[in-house]
């Protein structure tokens, strides 16, 4: 600078003689460090080290930094409490937009710079056992195969190794009799309650019914990349977390459930430009239909059902977000080495892991340790999102075998009319029909072939290798509990048919007051309905051009409408009425 006359001799000498004092070394100040290095690793693998260092890349990521800061603060604050109270020193959080797959937040530990917990290690991409948070993957496969939320399996002590005795003993053999957190057995349970309450025996039986290999394939399709294709590695323990996966993958999987069965693979980058401002990579939506929309709707309905999960978690647990419908599942591994909570709405998925990087056991598991972090982060994430509800599942198909529709008391049923107590007919209204099982209690393997579950089984009974052991537990439970249930035999089946709801019992109607003339749009049109019915009329619903007008509940059944008040009025219009009597018989009339 002196040589080119940029500074004077005086300034030059002052600068040379200045004593430089260095400040103490400060920690590296990186915003969202785990996410930054996650992106850096991607760039290095995709474009190479030289381009990463010298290419002048400009990268715009998907991160919501305000949400990231909140997630970091919550994870750090609650993880420190967990360490003191429950011996759980670390925590990780992932937030994803299920409609795009974009990563909104990634917290890889409670503190990137804390060496005592290996804080710079990114737990969100580390393989850990997911515990029961894996169960919805197996349930989704079951619903795809035709099982329903009402399908009932038995939560009874069950030996799953066919080589072992049904009571779980066998010298020198690897017997497998899983239990639950409280070592209780609950008898018959619907799949809804089994999943909501996270009952292990129900889940293990369901995994056997749908197949371990099929479940691994489903996991791969949903986005799990860590599981090996060999089912013998995991066995039936897969459904309760026997295989390792990552928090990032698991959060992405739950995004499929949130997004009506459509997977958007997770992404961390919106765009990359080179030194000349040429865009070399840009976010592109690549949605993949993985499961049926109704399968996702069933899962969301179950996982957001606070009443169904209450027996395990309580009515006001940490899984409940006041004023919001949120689906959520917890997971805990053996000895409480991993605690998970993953939940979602249609617009956001939040996954939380709590544990120790060195696998030291904790004093508690999923809901107790990961739940508070999940609740706090989800609450923050929802502040800027609209109140949303999940789509309701379709009604269960009445043509499915009874055992699929929840009739565990027996696979043969008959339907009665609850008013006449006689066999229902095509004229018996749905609300007066009651389906009843002829009592013949067995495990589900008595009724179905697991390889062809929806096809009628040629020979009922036990050809399956698991049948003997499953049946042993069911019959033992039934022997103790059958006095609590009404026993229905073939002799209890009526021989006569419903004679109250018949074709002749349907009311019919006449409509009076319309003449063959032209009506003015702004003048009222008055008319009367004259019923002809065996039984008293309960109500008559009136529609004009398929738009509901009114309900008439007592005579005289007279009303009116003004054409101008009907939005779709035209030169020619339709009046339609539906009348129902006090016993449920209905009739219609259109003019």
XYZ file of C-alpha atoms in Angstrom:
591
model
C 0.000 0.000 0.000
C 2.981 2.320 0.690
C 4.626 1.423 -2.636
C 1.573 2.467 -4.626
C 1.157 5.661 -2.571
C -2.086 4.493 -1.012
C -0.886 5.360 2.529
C 1.667 7.763 3.986
C 5.008 6.881 5.691
C 3.561 7.954 9.017
C 0.553 5.634 8.743
C 2.807 2.839 7.495
C 5.056 3.111 10.571
C 2.092 3.293 12.943
C 0.639 0.130 11.470
C 3.945 -1.762 11.689
C 4.477 -0.766 15.316
C 0.929 -1.665 16.443
C 0.779 -4.574 18.893
C -1.965 -6.999 17.869
C -3.904 -8.579 20.716
C -5.952 -11.650 19.792
C -9.263 -12.345 21.485
C -9.852 -15.754 23.128
C -11.022 -18.469 20.701
C -14.792 -18.347 20.244
C -17.116 -21.186 19.229
C -18.027 -21.383 15.569
C -21.225 -19.441 15.045
C -23.296 -21.445 12.549
C -27.039 -21.137 12.245
C -28.798 -24.541 12.156
C -25.430 -26.375 12.164
C -26.715 -29.951 11.750
C -28.843 -28.891 8.793
C -25.967 -26.892 7.274
C -23.638 -29.883 7.336
C -26.449 -32.141 6.122
C -26.744 -29.885 3.058
C -22.943 -29.611 2.720
C -22.666 -33.395 2.688
C -25.314 -33.589 -0.044
C -23.519 -30.972 -2.155
C -20.181 -32.712 -1.778
C -21.595 -36.065 -2.849
C -23.559 -34.553 -5.731
C -21.071 -32.025 -7.140
C -17.695 -32.982 -5.656
C -15.354 -31.317 -3.170
C -13.756 -28.949 -5.700
C -17.079 -27.498 -6.853
C -18.237 -27.183 -3.260
C -15.136 -25.194 -2.250
C -14.424 -23.229 -5.419
C -17.607 -23.209 -7.490
C -19.187 -20.136 -5.940
C -22.438 -21.995 -5.336
C -25.430 -20.100 -4.040
C -27.785 -22.445 -2.189
C -31.325 -21.607 -1.074
C -32.657 -24.199 1.362
C -36.102 -25.208 2.592
C -35.370 -24.304 6.221
C -37.882 -22.170 8.135
C -35.310 -20.467 10.354
C -37.806 -19.026 12.827
C -39.240 -22.506 13.366
C -35.703 -23.910 13.513
C -34.735 -21.545 16.353
C -37.872 -22.459 18.291
C -37.234 -26.186 17.829
C -33.608 -25.780 18.953
C -34.639 -23.883 22.072
C -37.355 -26.393 22.993
C -35.096 -29.417 22.404
C -32.272 -27.909 24.469
C -34.476 -26.797 27.352
C -36.480 -30.003 27.773
C -33.526 -32.326 27.050
C -31.640 -30.805 29.983
C -34.646 -31.540 32.209
C -34.803 -35.087 30.821
C -31.135 -35.602 31.646
C -31.610 -34.629 35.290
C -34.872 -36.471 35.798
C -34.772 -39.485 33.465
C -31.127 -39.946 32.375
C -31.950 -38.969 28.793
C -29.260 -36.482 27.769
C -29.955 -35.860 24.092
C -32.810 -35.003 21.740
C -33.392 -34.549 18.015
C -36.228 -32.969 16.015
C -37.326 -33.066 12.365
C -40.151 -30.992 10.890
C -41.387 -31.684 7.339
C -44.101 -30.230 5.129
C -45.903 -33.413 3.955
C -47.408 -31.670 0.931
C -43.953 -30.923 -0.514
C -41.455 -33.075 1.406
C -39.505 -29.927 2.285
C -37.509 -30.040 5.533
C -38.560 -27.079 7.658
C -36.355 -27.839 10.645
C -33.568 -30.257 11.573
C -32.199 -30.322 15.115
C -29.575 -33.058 15.286
C -28.893 -32.787 19.025
C -29.758 -30.574 21.951
C -26.526 -28.576 21.390
C -24.181 -28.939 18.428
C -21.244 -27.559 20.457
C -21.702 -29.728 23.572
C -18.859 -32.285 23.507
C -20.184 -34.113 26.574
C -23.099 -35.494 24.554
C -21.305 -35.722 21.167
C -23.480 -32.794 20.157
C -22.050 -32.412 16.661
C -23.303 -35.914 15.764
C -26.561 -35.621 13.776
C -28.976 -38.107 15.366
C -31.709 -37.347 12.795
C -29.749 -39.308 10.167
C -28.478 -42.029 12.527
C -29.905 -45.543 12.512
C -31.844 -46.202 15.735
C -34.537 -48.684 16.713
C -37.965 -47.008 16.359
C -39.924 -49.073 18.879
C -43.691 -48.975 18.412
C -43.531 -45.953 16.128
C -42.990 -48.581 13.398
C -46.431 -50.133 13.986
C -48.422 -47.823 11.638
C -46.338 -49.144 8.721
C -47.585 -52.693 9.362
C -51.131 -51.498 10.025
C -51.115 -49.603 6.722
C -50.272 -52.844 4.908
C -53.091 -54.642 6.743
C -55.637 -52.019 5.717
C -54.374 -52.276 2.134
C -55.066 -56.031 2.255
C -58.667 -55.600 3.421
C -58.433 -55.759 7.203
C -60.502 -53.019 8.845
C -60.271 -50.903 11.973
C -62.918 -53.216 13.500
C -61.053 -56.452 12.724
C -60.509 -58.050 16.121
C -57.486 -59.981 17.361
C -56.938 -61.421 20.828
C -54.572 -59.787 23.272
C -53.787 -62.936 25.236
C -50.513 -64.571 26.185
C -49.285 -66.085 22.932
C -46.236 -68.144 22.008
C -45.134 -67.249 18.468
C -42.538 -69.973 17.974
C -44.477 -72.994 16.672
C -41.706 -75.270 17.972
C -42.426 -74.177 21.523
C -45.298 -75.273 23.694
C -48.376 -72.992 23.602
C -47.654 -71.872 27.177
C -44.239 -70.546 26.133
C -41.947 -73.327 27.271
C -39.562 -75.478 25.281
C -36.151 -76.735 26.307
C -33.334 -75.218 24.246
C -35.673 -73.368 21.897
C -35.985 -69.656 21.102
C -39.477 -69.156 22.435
C -41.068 -65.754 21.820
C -43.895 -64.496 24.014
C -43.950 -60.678 23.838
C -45.793 -58.604 26.404
C -46.701 -54.961 26.963
C -45.480 -52.205 29.251
C -47.880 -53.212 32.039
C -47.836 -56.997 31.477
C -51.636 -57.099 31.177
C -53.797 -58.921 28.634
C -57.041 -57.410 27.403
C -58.773 -60.158 25.423
C -60.438 -59.268 22.098
C -59.290 -55.905 20.700
C -60.134 -54.097 17.488
C -57.242 -52.943 15.338
C -58.309 -49.375 16.152
C -57.799 -49.896 19.876
C -54.752 -52.096 19.343
C -52.917 -49.363 17.431
C -54.198 -46.414 19.476
C -53.153 -48.114 22.725
C -49.969 -49.566 21.151
C -50.623 -53.173 22.184
C -47.674 -55.386 21.208
C -49.375 -58.773 20.882
C -52.003 -57.348 18.526
C -49.227 -55.800 16.413
C -47.126 -58.975 16.318
C -50.143 -61.046 15.257
C -50.955 -58.511 12.554
C -47.366 -58.625 11.276
C -47.617 -62.396 10.994
C -50.895 -62.110 9.085
C -49.545 -59.629 6.516
C -46.008 -61.076 6.370
C -42.572 -59.803 7.412
C -41.266 -59.635 3.824
C -44.336 -57.699 2.697
C -43.933 -55.300 5.621
C -40.282 -54.634 4.766
C -41.324 -53.885 1.199
C -44.032 -51.519 2.453
C -41.480 -49.784 4.691
C -39.156 -49.318 1.707
C -42.006 -47.905 -0.392
C -42.943 -45.464 2.358
C -39.372 -44.181 2.598
C -37.396 -46.366 5.032
C -33.941 -46.938 3.519
C -32.119 -48.749 6.321
C -33.951 -52.090 6.496
C -32.382 -55.102 4.812
C -34.517 -57.301 2.562
C -33.896 -60.474 4.598
C -36.931 -61.030 6.886
C -34.998 -63.570 8.977
C -32.853 -60.754 10.357
C -35.841 -59.205 12.135
C -38.563 -61.819 12.494
C -41.796 -60.840 14.206
C -40.023 -58.304 16.424
C -39.881 -55.960 13.400
C -43.258 -54.454 14.275
C -42.144 -53.388 17.756
C -38.924 -51.796 16.534
C -36.612 -54.713 15.793
C -35.115 -52.990 12.737
C -33.176 -49.746 12.710
C -34.248 -46.608 10.897
C -33.641 -42.859 11.111
C -35.726 -40.053 12.541
C -35.568 -38.273 9.185
C -36.931 -41.325 7.352
C -39.613 -42.021 9.945
C -40.842 -38.430 9.922
C -41.011 -38.618 6.126
C -43.011 -41.875 6.350
C -45.618 -40.246 8.584
C -45.795 -37.523 5.950
C -47.307 -40.122 3.602
C -50.075 -40.777 6.125
C -50.622 -37.014 6.470
C -50.756 -36.517 2.696
C -53.547 -38.996 1.819
C -51.129 -41.789 0.913
C -48.901 -39.725 -1.391
C -45.179 -39.611 -0.662
C -43.093 -36.525 -1.329
C -39.448 -37.559 -0.701
C -37.800 -35.196 1.758
C -35.823 -32.296 0.286
C -33.572 -29.703 1.882
C -32.835 -27.489 -1.126
C -35.027 -25.115 -3.127
C -32.377 -24.048 -5.647
C -28.631 -24.005 -6.407
C -26.969 -21.429 -8.645
C -23.350 -21.398 -9.885
C -20.968 -18.429 -9.868
C -22.564 -17.131 -13.077
C -26.064 -17.249 -11.524
C -27.058 -20.213 -13.675
C -29.545 -22.433 -11.836
C -28.056 -25.934 -11.752
C -30.626 -27.523 -9.438
C -34.182 -26.589 -8.494
C -36.779 -28.154 -6.221
C -39.256 -30.224 -8.164
C -42.276 -32.002 -6.785
C -42.161 -35.760 -7.441
C -45.256 -37.149 -5.657
C -45.595 -40.929 -5.470
C -48.848 -42.744 -4.648
C -47.849 -45.361 -2.082
C -51.049 -46.360 -0.267
C -54.739 -45.856 -0.939
C -56.173 -42.567 0.329
C -58.627 -44.464 2.516
C -55.767 -46.379 4.181
C -54.206 -43.051 5.161
C -57.604 -41.794 6.351
C -58.060 -44.849 8.592
C -54.595 -44.430 10.114
C -55.148 -40.711 10.713
C -58.538 -41.415 12.278
C -57.019 -43.943 14.679
C -53.879 -41.980 15.558
C -55.926 -38.832 16.264
C -58.518 -40.693 18.370
C -57.879 -39.455 21.898
C -60.676 -41.631 23.311
C -59.215 -44.803 21.816
C -55.731 -44.167 23.239
C -56.962 -43.043 26.678
C -56.634 -46.486 28.396
C -52.871 -46.369 27.765
C -52.042 -42.656 27.786
C -54.867 -41.038 29.764
C -57.508 -38.556 28.614
C -55.291 -35.463 28.882
C -51.881 -36.787 27.919
C -48.961 -34.891 26.411
C -50.107 -36.244 23.032
C -53.169 -33.986 23.001
C -52.984 -30.552 21.354
C -55.975 -28.475 22.568
C -58.160 -27.195 19.753
C -56.373 -29.247 17.092
C -56.910 -32.643 15.492
C -53.427 -34.188 15.473
C -52.443 -37.793 14.706
C -49.548 -39.073 16.816
C -47.675 -42.261 17.724
C -44.999 -42.979 20.310
C -42.226 -45.560 20.383
C -39.952 -47.010 23.057
C -37.189 -49.593 22.646
C -35.940 -52.214 25.086
C -34.498 -50.798 28.305
C -35.733 -47.346 27.241
C -32.685 -46.728 25.039
C -34.754 -44.795 22.482
C -37.883 -42.683 22.974
C -39.865 -41.494 19.957
C -42.929 -39.367 19.309
C -44.046 -38.612 15.743
C -47.239 -36.771 14.849
C -48.870 -34.810 12.091
C -51.686 -32.712 10.700
C -52.404 -32.457 6.952
C -49.839 -29.606 6.732
C -46.952 -30.509 9.051
C -45.144 -33.548 10.468
C -43.014 -33.368 13.619
C -40.710 -36.214 14.652
C -38.812 -36.293 17.960
C -36.189 -38.696 19.294
C -34.804 -38.703 22.837
C -31.971 -40.858 24.148
C -28.249 -41.104 24.783
C -25.763 -41.308 21.938
C -23.900 -44.077 23.782
C -27.123 -46.157 24.156
C -27.310 -45.887 27.925
C -30.832 -46.803 29.139
C -33.195 -44.120 30.402
C -35.736 -44.325 33.193
C -38.747 -43.819 30.916
C -39.702 -43.976 27.247
C -41.660 -42.437 24.360
C -44.494 -40.277 25.651
C -42.735 -39.296 28.892
C -39.468 -38.077 27.324
C -40.099 -37.347 23.632
C -43.739 -36.328 24.151
C -43.141 -32.943 25.853
C -40.674 -31.857 23.158
C -43.046 -33.026 20.422
C -46.018 -31.233 21.989
C -44.135 -27.955 22.357
C -42.658 -28.053 18.838
C -45.959 -29.085 17.241
C -47.766 -26.299 19.086
C -45.271 -23.769 17.690
C -45.494 -25.216 14.182
C -49.302 -24.994 14.198
C -49.429 -21.316 15.210
C -49.120 -20.165 11.610
C -51.167 -22.975 10.068
C -54.944 -23.177 9.580
C -57.109 -25.435 11.712
C -57.565 -28.594 9.648
C -59.345 -31.930 9.958
C -58.473 -35.279 8.436
C -60.752 -36.782 5.820
C -63.082 -39.387 7.285
C -62.543 -43.021 6.249
C -65.116 -44.749 4.084
C -67.730 -46.895 5.780
C -66.648 -50.501 6.193
C -67.790 -52.659 3.284
C -70.651 -54.839 4.527
C -69.733 -57.527 1.974
C -66.479 -58.311 3.808
C -66.416 -61.529 5.853
C -67.840 -60.989 9.361
C -64.495 -61.739 11.003
C -63.020 -58.722 9.168
C -65.839 -56.490 10.378
C -65.251 -57.217 14.052
C -67.441 -60.258 14.756
C -64.941 -62.125 16.914
C -67.668 -64.158 18.648
C -68.046 -66.192 15.453
C -67.658 -66.040 11.699
C -71.264 -66.943 10.851
C -73.880 -64.248 11.390
C -77.528 -63.409 10.779
C -79.261 -60.019 10.723
C -82.501 -59.205 12.505
C -84.957 -56.313 12.472
C -84.782 -54.840 15.987
C -88.498 -53.942 16.033
C -90.028 -57.246 14.962
C -87.047 -59.361 16.167
C -87.385 -61.308 12.944
C -84.899 -61.766 10.107
C -84.211 -58.530 8.271
C -85.158 -58.199 4.619
C -84.275 -55.808 1.822
C -87.016 -53.504 3.124
C -85.688 -53.335 6.694
C -84.123 -49.867 7.214
C -80.400 -49.916 8.038
C -80.954 -48.226 11.384
C -83.166 -51.122 12.505
C -80.833 -53.887 11.356
C -78.646 -55.738 13.860
C -76.103 -58.354 12.841
C -75.545 -61.138 15.357
C -72.811 -63.807 15.525
C -73.582 -67.415 16.222
C -71.192 -68.041 19.116
C -68.155 -70.001 17.956
C -65.068 -68.313 19.379
C -61.706 -68.966 17.698
C -58.565 -67.141 16.693
C -58.723 -65.417 13.309
C -56.555 -68.199 11.813
C -59.518 -70.556 12.236
C -61.549 -68.425 9.813
C -59.050 -67.168 7.229
C -56.038 -68.207 5.190
C -53.525 -65.402 5.786
C -52.214 -65.743 2.225
C -55.714 -65.259 0.772
C -57.515 -63.481 3.613
C -60.552 -62.266 1.670
C -61.289 -65.584 -0.027
C -63.629 -68.031 1.656
C -61.630 -70.695 3.462
C -62.470 -74.127 2.129
C -61.862 -75.967 5.405
C -62.170 -74.092 8.678
C -59.613 -74.788 11.367
C -55.910 -75.178 11.786
C -53.603 -75.711 8.864
C -51.407 -72.692 9.706
C -48.219 -73.268 11.709
C -49.268 -70.620 14.246
C -52.813 -71.906 14.640
C -52.237 -74.231 17.587
C -50.517 -71.639 19.760
C -52.892 -68.789 18.885
C -55.909 -71.007 19.491
C -54.552 -72.168 22.839
C -54.467 -68.616 24.223
C -57.892 -67.715 22.808
C -59.647 -70.810 24.181
C -58.001 -70.376 27.562
C -59.288 -66.778 27.692
C -62.766 -67.793 26.509
C -63.108 -70.513 29.129
C -62.525 -67.913 31.853
C -64.641 -65.108 30.339
C -67.519 -66.738 28.425
C -69.932 -66.233 31.309
C -69.717 -62.468 30.596
C -71.238 -62.835 27.112
C -74.576 -63.935 25.699
C -74.260 -67.291 23.969
C -76.081 -67.403 20.614
C -76.794 -70.734 18.938
C -78.367 -71.739 15.619
C -81.625 -72.276 17.518
C -81.690 -68.559 18.402
C -81.863 -67.602 14.749
C -85.429 -66.567 13.812
C -87.215 -68.492 11.090
C -89.664 -65.721 10.139
C -88.901 -62.505 8.267
C -89.539 -58.881 9.167
C -93.268 -58.230 8.570
C -93.248 -54.602 9.735
C -90.983 -53.231 7.027
C -92.458 -54.569 3.813
C -93.204 -53.280 0.336
C -96.867 -52.890 1.333
C -95.883 -51.002 4.483
C -94.142 -48.220 2.586
C -96.102 -44.969 2.815
C -97.143 -43.296 -0.427
C -98.029 -39.669 -1.025
C -100.087 -37.342 -3.165
C -99.148 -33.706 -3.722
C -102.017 -31.226 -4.034
C -102.034 -27.560 -4.956
C -100.288 -27.480 -8.318
C -102.328 -26.549 -11.347
C -101.408 -26.594 -15.001
C -100.463 -22.952 -15.076
C -97.421 -20.713 -15.199
C -96.197 -19.362 -11.840
C -94.508 -16.028 -11.321
C -91.041 -16.149 -9.788
C -91.766 -13.703 -6.985
C -95.106 -15.190 -5.890
C -95.330 -17.945 -3.236
C -96.367 -21.425 -4.373
C -98.356 -23.244 -1.689
C -98.939 -27.015 -1.752
C -100.076 -29.871 0.511
C -98.849 -33.447 0.914
C -101.429 -36.147 1.555
C -99.912 -39.338 3.038
C -101.364 -42.832 2.758
C -99.665 -44.899 5.451
C -100.326 -47.823 7.794
C -98.302 -46.170 10.554
C -98.076 -42.554 11.699
C -95.856 -40.281 9.630
C -92.761 -39.123 11.522
C -91.582 -36.479 9.044
C -91.562 -35.457 5.388
C -88.470 -33.823 3.854
C -89.121 -31.484 0.928
C -86.650 -30.682 -1.877
C -86.926 -28.311 -4.843
C -84.445 -29.080 -7.643
C -82.567 -31.290 -5.123
C -82.158 -28.354 -2.734
C -83.498 -29.029 0.761
C -86.498 -26.793 1.511
C -87.994 -27.909 4.835
C -89.107 -30.816 7.045
C -92.792 -31.250 7.910
C -93.321 -33.172 11.162
C -97.046 -32.994 11.863
C -100.265 -32.585 9.878
C -101.415 -30.737 7.995
C -98.366 -31.257 5.799
C -98.646 -27.920 3.992
C -95.856 -25.523 3.022
C -94.804 -23.067 0.341
C -91.778 -21.655 -1.462
C -90.996 -18.576 -3.531
C -89.266 -19.496 -6.816
C -86.924 -16.498 -6.652
C -85.485 -17.893 -3.382
C -84.381 -21.130 -5.067
C -80.878 -20.604 -6.485
C -81.199 -23.012 -9.408
C -84.790 -22.236 -10.456
C -85.586 -22.506 -14.165
C -88.640 -22.679 -16.428
C -89.246 -26.311 -15.480
C -88.529 -27.579 -11.931
C -88.755 -30.678 -9.758
C -90.417 -31.091 -6.386
C -89.230 -34.180 -4.490
C -90.401 -35.438 -1.088
C -89.178 -38.244 1.167
C -91.518 -39.359 3.952
C -90.817 -41.753 6.802
C -93.165 -43.300 9.342
C -92.560 -43.961 13.028
C -91.287 -47.484 12.332
C -88.788 -46.449 9.693
C -90.713 -47.277 6.511
C -90.037 -44.647 3.866
C -91.660 -43.558 0.617
C -90.938 -40.922 -2.040
C -92.813 -38.834 -4.544
C -91.568 -36.571 -7.343
C -93.497 -34.147 -9.557
